[in-house]
Coordinates of C-alpha atoms in Angstrom, one line a residue:
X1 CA -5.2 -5.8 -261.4
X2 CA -4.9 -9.7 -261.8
X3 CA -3.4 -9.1 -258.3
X4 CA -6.1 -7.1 -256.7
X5 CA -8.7 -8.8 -254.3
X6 CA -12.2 -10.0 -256.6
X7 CA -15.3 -10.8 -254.9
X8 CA -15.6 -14.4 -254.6
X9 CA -19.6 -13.9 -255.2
X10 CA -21.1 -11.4 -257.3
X11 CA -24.4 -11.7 -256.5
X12 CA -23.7 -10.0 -253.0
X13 CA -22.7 -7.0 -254.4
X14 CA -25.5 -3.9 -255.5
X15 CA -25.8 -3.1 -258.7
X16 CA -24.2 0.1 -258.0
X17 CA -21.0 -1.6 -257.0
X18 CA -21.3 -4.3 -259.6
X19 CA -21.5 -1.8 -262.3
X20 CA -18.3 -0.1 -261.0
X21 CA -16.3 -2.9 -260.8
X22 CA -17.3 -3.4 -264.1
X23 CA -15.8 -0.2 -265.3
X24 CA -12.8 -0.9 -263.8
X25 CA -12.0 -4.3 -265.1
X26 CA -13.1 -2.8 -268.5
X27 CA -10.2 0.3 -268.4
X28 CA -7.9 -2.6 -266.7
X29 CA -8.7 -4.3 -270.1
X30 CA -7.9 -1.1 -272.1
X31 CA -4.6 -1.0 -271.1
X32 CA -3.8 -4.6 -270.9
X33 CA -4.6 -5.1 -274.5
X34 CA -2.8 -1.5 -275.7
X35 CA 0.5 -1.9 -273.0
X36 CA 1.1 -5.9 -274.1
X37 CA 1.4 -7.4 -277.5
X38 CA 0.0 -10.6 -276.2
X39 CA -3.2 -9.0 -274.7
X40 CA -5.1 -8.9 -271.5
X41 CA -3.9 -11.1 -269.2
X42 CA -6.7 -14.2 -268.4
X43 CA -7.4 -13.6 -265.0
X44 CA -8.4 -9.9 -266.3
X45 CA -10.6 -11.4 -269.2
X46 CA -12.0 -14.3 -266.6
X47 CA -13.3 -11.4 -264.2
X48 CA -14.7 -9.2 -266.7
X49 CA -16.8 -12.7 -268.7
X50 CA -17.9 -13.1 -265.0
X51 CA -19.1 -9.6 -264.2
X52 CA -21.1 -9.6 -267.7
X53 CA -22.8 -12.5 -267.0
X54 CA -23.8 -11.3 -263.9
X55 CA -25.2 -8.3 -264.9
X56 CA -27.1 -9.8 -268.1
X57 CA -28.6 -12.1 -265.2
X58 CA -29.9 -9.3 -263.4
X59 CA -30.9 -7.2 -266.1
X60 CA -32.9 -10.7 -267.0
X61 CA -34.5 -11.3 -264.2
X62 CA -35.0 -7.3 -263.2
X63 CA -34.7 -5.4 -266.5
X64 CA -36.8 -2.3 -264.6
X65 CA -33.6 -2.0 -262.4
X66 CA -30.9 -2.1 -264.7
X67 CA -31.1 1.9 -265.7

């Protein structure tokens, strides 16, 4: 997944889409940390820091959206 193409901004994307991505990155996490005795490989644990913040931003600024 550290290979895979990551939207370069966030905030373009609908909450829909963010929170799949989210989901993805997550189970990408899941089986970085259980395959690899060194863990979850940065670029995996940079994306999914980025994708939280952005949805704690929006749940922030719209928390009557974020159901």
């Amino acid at each position: 997944m550290p290979d895979d193409a990551f939207p370069a901004d966030l905030t373009e994307l609908s909450l829909a889409e963010l929170h799949v991505l989210h989901s993805r990155v997550g189970r990408q996490l899941d089986r970085e940390y259980l395959g690899d005795a060194a863990g979850a490989h940065p670029v995996t644990l940079e994306r999914h820091q980025e994708l939280t913040v952005e949805l704690d931003a929006r749940e922030i600024a719209h928390p009557e959206r974020t159901v």
